[in-house]
Amino acid sequence: MEQSWKKAKAVFAGALGPPLFWLVAFFLVPMGIVWAYSFGENRGLTEIVIDGTFQNYARVFEPLYLLIFWKSAWTAALTTLFCLILGFPVALAITFAPSKLKAWLLLLVMLPFWTNLLVRTYALIAVLRTEGYINLTLGWIWTRLTGAAFTPLELLHNNFAVVVGLVYVHLPFMVLPLYSALDRLDRSLLEASLDLGAGHLRTLFSVVVPMALPGIASGVVITFIPALGAYLTPDLLGGPESQMIANVIERQFKRANDWPFGAALSFVLMYLTFLAIAVQAVSARTRKAAEP
């Protein structure tokens, strides 16, 4: 028995070794280097001296950067809200779809992951730009109805385009956890609610939504965190007033050549991410403890 346990430990160590090495060498070590940079300062054009200063973190709390953090959090929260509003009916429809159709609907939800994000963003630009499909369609309808010239809508390079792009990119992250939670619902409770006289809307908000709270919480976290750190979408779809914190971090590393401050901004963003995950975990634990 003892010999078999030693063999099992060897097999376990052999299976764990390569991924653990990869995690340490290509994730933890680089992250540690960047974290160390956040306590340094530039000396000359290329030299960074790590002297334990907190000056970079103090700069994060300047009004300009606090405003950018707040705007990024607000944009991410708005994106999460729209994803929840749009994703819940989609997840509900997939849950109650016939078994043969359910697999195809899930495939359609996951289909965007098969296409590169850059390609999808440029496709969205083709839809939103001044000569894009939306303005061409609206112009054709307006001309037919009124006979007057149509002034194209400014749908690109603004906050509207950023939110639309983020919802477009992150909607599957909301739908899949919601579907996972809704698919485990006890449908007899829905039938009982309807039999007792509750309408469909009351059943939805009084039975379905409370039972789907774990999926909603997971979907909110999984959607909010990537949206908070989004870079490509606001960079391509947004204007000068639509930049988020990830775009500011990119400029510190590439254009301003201020790696210590860029590292401090990066880790403040990471701390906020950890805080969101911790809040979700505490909320889930509290909800589980309150269950009978």
Short mmCIF file of C-alpha atoms in Angstrom, two decimals:
data_model
loop_
_atom_site.label_atom_id
_atom_site.label_comp_id
_atom_site.label_asym_id
_atom_site.label_seq_id
_atom_site.Cartn_x
_atom_site.Cartn_y
_atom_site.Cartn_z
CA MET A 1 0.00 0.00 0.00
CA GLU A 2 2.83 2.37 0.89
CA GLN A 3 4.63 1.57 -2.34
CA SER A 4 1.53 2.32 -4.43
CA TRP A 5 1.13 5.69 -2.68
CA LYS A 6 4.72 6.60 -3.53
CA LYS A 7 4.05 5.67 -7.14
CA ALA A 8 0.91 7.79 -7.11
CA LYS A 9 2.88 10.76 -5.75
CA ALA A 10 5.44 10.34 -8.51
CA VAL A 11 2.74 10.25 -11.17
CA PHE A 12 1.07 13.28 -9.62
CA ALA A 13 4.34 15.21 -9.50
CA GLY A 14 5.12 14.24 -13.09
CA ALA A 15 1.74 15.45 -14.28
CA LEU A 16 1.89 18.66 -12.25
CA GLY A 17 5.51 19.54 -13.00
CA PRO A 18 5.30 20.86 -16.60
CA PRO A 19 2.23 23.09 -16.12
CA LEU A 20 3.58 24.33 -12.79
CA PHE A 21 6.91 25.20 -14.40
CA TRP A 22 5.08 26.98 -17.23
CA LEU A 23 2.95 28.95 -14.73
CA VAL A 24 5.96 30.02 -12.67
CA ALA A 25 8.35 30.75 -15.56
CA PHE A 26 5.97 32.53 -17.93
CA PHE A 27 3.39 34.06 -15.61
CA LEU A 28 4.51 34.49 -11.99
CA VAL A 29 8.10 35.53 -12.72
CA PRO A 30 7.16 38.15 -15.39
CA MET A 31 4.39 39.43 -13.14
CA GLY A 32 6.87 39.66 -10.27
CA ILE A 33 9.25 41.69 -12.44
CA VAL A 34 6.49 44.12 -13.43
CA TRP A 35 5.41 44.36 -9.77
CA ALA A 36 8.98 45.23 -8.80
CA TYR A 37 9.05 47.91 -11.52
CA SER A 38 6.05 49.56 -9.84
CA PHE A 39 8.37 50.43 -6.92
CA GLY A 40 11.05 51.94 -9.14
CA GLU A 41 11.79 55.13 -11.04
CA ASN A 42 13.32 56.07 -14.35
CA ARG A 43 16.96 57.12 -14.44
CA GLY A 44 17.75 58.36 -17.91
CA LEU A 45 16.05 56.98 -21.01
CA THR A 46 16.49 53.25 -20.48
CA GLU A 47 17.53 52.66 -16.88
CA ILE A 48 14.98 51.76 -14.19
CA VAL A 49 16.12 51.78 -10.58
CA ILE A 50 14.00 49.79 -8.13
CA ASP A 51 14.42 51.76 -4.92
CA GLY A 52 11.18 50.88 -3.08
CA THR A 53 9.44 54.18 -3.77
CA PHE A 54 5.64 54.46 -3.52
CA GLN A 55 5.62 57.55 -5.71
CA ASN A 56 4.08 55.70 -8.65
CA TYR A 57 1.17 54.46 -6.54
CA ALA A 58 0.70 57.98 -5.17
CA ARG A 59 0.38 59.28 -8.75
CA VAL A 60 -2.44 56.81 -9.37
CA PHE A 61 -4.59 58.80 -6.91
CA GLU A 62 -4.21 62.05 -8.84
CA PRO A 63 -7.63 63.35 -10.00
CA LEU A 64 -6.89 62.67 -13.68
CA TYR A 65 -6.20 58.97 -13.19
CA LEU A 66 -8.95 58.50 -10.61
CA LEU A 67 -11.35 59.93 -13.18
CA ILE A 68 -10.11 57.46 -15.79
CA PHE A 69 -10.49 54.57 -13.35
CA TRP A 70 -13.99 55.73 -12.50
CA LYS A 71 -14.90 56.07 -16.16
CA SER A 72 -13.52 52.62 -16.91
CA ALA A 73 -15.49 51.11 -14.02
CA TRP A 74 -18.65 52.91 -15.12
CA THR A 75 -18.24 51.74 -18.72
CA ALA A 76 -17.59 48.18 -17.56
CA ALA A 77 -20.64 48.30 -15.25
CA LEU A 78 -22.84 49.64 -18.06
CA THR A 79 -21.55 46.92 -20.36
CA THR A 80 -22.30 44.28 -17.72
CA LEU A 81 -25.83 45.62 -17.21
CA PHE A 82 -26.62 45.55 -20.93
CA CYS A 83 -25.12 42.07 -21.24
CA LEU A 84 -27.35 40.90 -18.37
CA ILE A 85 -30.47 42.47 -19.88
CA LEU A 86 -29.75 40.97 -23.30
CA GLY A 87 -28.22 37.71 -22.13
CA PHE A 88 -30.88 36.59 -19.65
CA PRO A 89 -33.67 36.15 -22.25
CA VAL A 90 -31.21 34.42 -24.59
CA ALA A 91 -30.10 31.99 -21.86
CA LEU A 92 -33.74 31.41 -20.90
CA ALA A 93 -34.69 30.68 -24.51
CA ILE A 94 -31.83 28.20 -24.87
CA THR A 95 -32.80 26.51 -21.60
CA PHE A 96 -36.37 25.85 -22.74
CA ALA A 97 -35.51 25.10 -26.37
CA PRO A 98 -35.96 21.54 -27.72
CA SER A 99 -32.97 19.28 -27.13
CA LYS A 100 -32.00 19.12 -30.80
CA LEU A 101 -32.16 22.91 -31.18
CA LYS A 102 -30.36 23.63 -27.88
CA ALA A 103 -26.98 22.41 -29.16
CA TRP A 104 -27.21 24.64 -32.24
CA LEU A 105 -28.17 27.68 -30.17
CA LEU A 106 -25.21 27.14 -27.85
CA LEU A 107 -23.00 26.81 -30.93
CA LEU A 108 -24.24 30.18 -32.18
CA VAL A 109 -23.42 31.76 -28.80
CA MET A 110 -19.87 30.37 -28.88
CA LEU A 111 -19.32 31.02 -32.59
CA PRO A 112 -17.78 34.51 -32.07
CA PHE A 113 -14.93 32.88 -30.09
CA TRP A 114 -13.86 31.17 -33.32
CA THR A 115 -13.12 34.53 -34.94
CA ASN A 116 -10.26 36.82 -33.98
CA LEU A 117 -11.29 39.80 -31.85
CA LEU A 118 -9.54 42.23 -34.21
CA VAL A 119 -11.54 40.91 -37.18
CA ARG A 120 -14.80 41.19 -35.23
CA THR A 121 -13.97 44.75 -34.16
CA TYR A 122 -13.24 45.85 -37.73
CA ALA A 123 -16.51 44.22 -38.81
CA LEU A 124 -18.28 46.34 -36.20
CA ILE A 125 -16.53 49.43 -37.54
CA ALA A 126 -18.01 48.63 -40.96
CA VAL A 127 -21.45 48.58 -39.35
CA LEU A 128 -21.13 51.76 -37.26
CA ARG A 129 -19.09 54.12 -39.45
CA THR A 130 -20.63 57.10 -41.27
CA GLU A 131 -20.96 55.11 -44.50
CA GLY A 132 -21.75 51.93 -42.59
CA TYR A 133 -24.71 49.61 -42.85
CA ILE A 134 -26.74 51.30 -40.12
CA ASN A 135 -26.46 54.79 -41.62
CA LEU A 136 -27.07 53.48 -45.15
CA THR A 137 -30.22 51.68 -44.01
CA LEU A 138 -31.51 54.63 -42.01
CA GLY A 139 -30.70 56.98 -44.90
CA TRP A 140 -32.61 54.79 -47.36
CA ILE A 141 -35.67 54.67 -45.05
CA TRP A 142 -35.51 58.42 -44.32
CA THR A 143 -35.25 59.34 -47.99
CA ARG A 144 -38.19 57.11 -48.93
CA LEU A 145 -40.40 58.51 -46.15
CA THR A 146 -39.56 62.22 -46.31
CA GLY A 147 -37.71 62.79 -49.58
CA ALA A 148 -35.16 64.89 -47.66
CA ALA A 149 -31.43 64.33 -47.33
CA PHE A 150 -30.30 62.22 -44.39
CA THR A 151 -27.58 63.40 -42.04
CA PRO A 152 -25.53 60.35 -40.96
CA LEU A 153 -25.46 59.58 -37.25
CA GLU A 154 -22.15 59.76 -35.41
CA LEU A 155 -22.01 56.17 -34.17
CA LEU A 156 -18.25 55.71 -34.13
CA HIS A 157 -15.34 57.12 -32.09
CA ASN A 158 -17.44 57.95 -29.03
CA ASN A 159 -18.62 56.39 -25.78
CA PHE A 160 -21.65 54.85 -27.49
CA ALA A 161 -19.43 52.88 -29.87
CA VAL A 162 -17.25 51.65 -26.98
CA VAL A 163 -20.22 50.34 -25.00
CA VAL A 164 -21.73 48.72 -28.09
CA GLY A 165 -18.40 47.09 -28.90
CA LEU A 166 -17.87 45.83 -25.36
CA VAL A 167 -21.39 44.38 -25.20
CA TYR A 168 -20.84 42.74 -28.58
CA VAL A 169 -17.58 41.17 -27.39
CA HIS A 170 -18.60 40.14 -23.86
CA LEU A 171 -22.21 39.02 -24.31
CA PRO A 172 -21.25 35.30 -24.59
CA PHE A 173 -19.46 35.56 -21.24
CA MET A 174 -22.81 36.44 -19.68
CA VAL A 175 -24.99 34.00 -21.60
CA LEU A 176 -23.01 30.84 -20.83
CA PRO A 177 -22.99 31.11 -16.97
CA LEU A 178 -26.66 32.12 -17.05
CA TYR A 179 -27.53 29.12 -19.18
CA SER A 180 -25.54 26.83 -16.88
CA ALA A 181 -27.55 28.07 -13.86
CA LEU A 182 -30.93 28.10 -15.61
CA ASP A 183 -30.47 24.64 -17.06
CA ARG A 184 -30.33 23.21 -13.51
CA LEU A 185 -33.64 24.76 -12.44
CA ASP A 186 -36.28 22.48 -10.98
CA ARG A 187 -39.02 22.99 -13.55
CA SER A 188 -41.64 21.57 -11.21
CA LEU A 189 -41.31 24.79 -9.19
CA LEU A 190 -42.19 26.81 -12.27
CA GLU A 191 -45.22 24.63 -12.92
CA ALA A 192 -46.28 24.95 -9.28
CA SER A 193 -45.96 28.74 -9.44
CA LEU A 194 -48.13 28.91 -12.55
CA ASP A 195 -50.68 26.46 -11.11
CA LEU A 196 -51.01 28.60 -7.98
CA GLY A 197 -52.02 31.60 -10.05
CA ALA A 198 -48.75 33.50 -10.54
CA GLY A 199 -48.36 34.88 -14.02
CA HIS A 200 -45.35 34.33 -16.21
CA LEU A 201 -43.69 37.63 -15.23
CA ARG A 202 -44.20 37.04 -11.52
CA THR A 203 -42.86 33.50 -11.88
CA LEU A 204 -39.85 34.89 -13.73
CA PHE A 205 -38.96 37.47 -11.07
CA SER A 206 -40.06 35.51 -7.99
CA VAL A 207 -38.84 32.02 -8.89
CA VAL A 208 -36.48 31.98 -11.86
CA VAL A 209 -34.32 35.01 -11.03
CA PRO A 210 -33.68 34.09 -7.35
CA MET A 211 -32.76 30.54 -8.31
CA ALA A 212 -30.47 31.81 -11.05
CA LEU A 213 -28.57 34.21 -8.74
CA PRO A 214 -25.36 32.10 -8.69
CA GLY A 215 -25.24 32.19 -12.49
CA ILE A 216 -26.02 35.92 -12.51
CA ALA A 217 -23.23 36.60 -10.01
CA SER A 218 -20.74 34.53 -12.02
CA GLY A 219 -21.80 36.18 -15.28
CA VAL A 220 -21.46 39.66 -13.78
CA VAL A 221 -17.92 38.98 -12.53
CA ILE A 222 -16.82 37.21 -15.72
CA THR A 223 -18.17 40.08 -17.82
CA PHE A 224 -17.17 43.03 -15.64
CA ILE A 225 -13.52 42.09 -15.14
CA PRO A 226 -12.54 41.72 -18.83
CA ALA A 227 -14.60 44.81 -19.72
CA LEU A 228 -12.78 46.83 -17.06
CA GLY A 229 -9.41 45.94 -18.59
CA ALA A 230 -10.50 46.15 -22.24
CA TYR A 231 -7.92 47.71 -24.55
CA LEU A 232 -8.61 46.90 -28.19
CA THR A 233 -12.28 47.88 -28.31
CA PRO A 234 -11.93 51.41 -26.86
CA ASP A 235 -8.73 51.90 -28.86
CA LEU A 236 -10.42 51.18 -32.21
CA LEU A 237 -14.00 52.29 -31.58
CA GLY A 238 -13.52 55.12 -29.09
CA GLY A 239 -12.34 58.69 -29.47
CA PRO A 240 -9.98 60.80 -27.32
CA GLU A 241 -12.68 61.08 -24.63
CA SER A 242 -13.46 57.36 -24.67
CA GLN A 243 -10.14 55.91 -23.60
CA MET A 244 -10.12 53.48 -20.67
CA ILE A 245 -7.45 52.63 -18.12
CA ALA A 246 -5.90 49.89 -20.28
CA ASN A 247 -5.22 52.46 -23.01
CA VAL A 248 -3.52 54.72 -20.47
CA ILE A 249 -1.37 51.80 -19.29
CA GLU A 250 -0.37 51.04 -22.88
CA ARG A 251 0.70 54.65 -23.42
CA GLN A 252 2.89 54.58 -20.29
CA PHE A 253 4.79 51.55 -21.55
CA LYS A 254 5.03 52.44 -25.25
CA ARG A 255 4.88 56.19 -25.73
CA ALA A 256 5.76 57.81 -22.40
CA ASN A 257 8.41 55.15 -21.63
CA ASP A 258 7.36 55.35 -17.97
CA TRP A 259 7.40 51.66 -17.09
CA PRO A 260 7.26 52.14 -13.28
CA PHE A 261 4.07 54.19 -13.45
CA GLY A 262 2.57 51.86 -16.06
CA ALA A 263 3.36 48.91 -13.77
CA ALA A 264 1.70 50.67 -10.82
CA LEU A 265 -1.43 51.34 -12.88
CA SER A 266 -1.46 47.71 -14.00
CA PHE A 267 -1.32 46.38 -10.48
CA VAL A 268 -3.93 48.77 -9.16
CA LEU A 269 -6.18 47.40 -11.90
CA MET A 270 -5.25 43.89 -10.80
CA TYR A 271 -6.00 44.72 -7.16
CA LEU A 272 -9.44 45.94 -8.22
CA THR A 273 -9.94 42.67 -10.09
CA PHE A 274 -9.02 40.65 -7.00
CA LEU A 275 -11.41 42.81 -4.97
CA ALA A 276 -14.28 42.06 -7.38
CA ILE A 277 -13.54 38.33 -7.19
CA ALA A 278 -13.36 38.46 -3.39
CA VAL A 279 -16.69 40.29 -3.17
CA GLN A 280 -18.28 37.68 -5.44
CA ALA A 281 -16.82 34.83 -3.36
CA VAL A 282 -18.02 36.35 -0.05
CA SER A 283 -21.44 36.98 -1.55
CA ALA A 284 -21.68 33.38 -2.77
CA ARG A 285 -20.60 32.04 0.62
CA THR A 286 -23.11 34.25 2.45
CA ARG A 287 -25.89 33.20 0.10
CA LYS A 288 -25.01 29.53 0.53
CA ALA A 289 -24.95 29.87 4.33
CA ALA A 290 -28.37 31.50 4.28
CA GLU A 291 -29.91 28.58 2.37
CA PRO A 292 -31.92 26.15 4.51
#
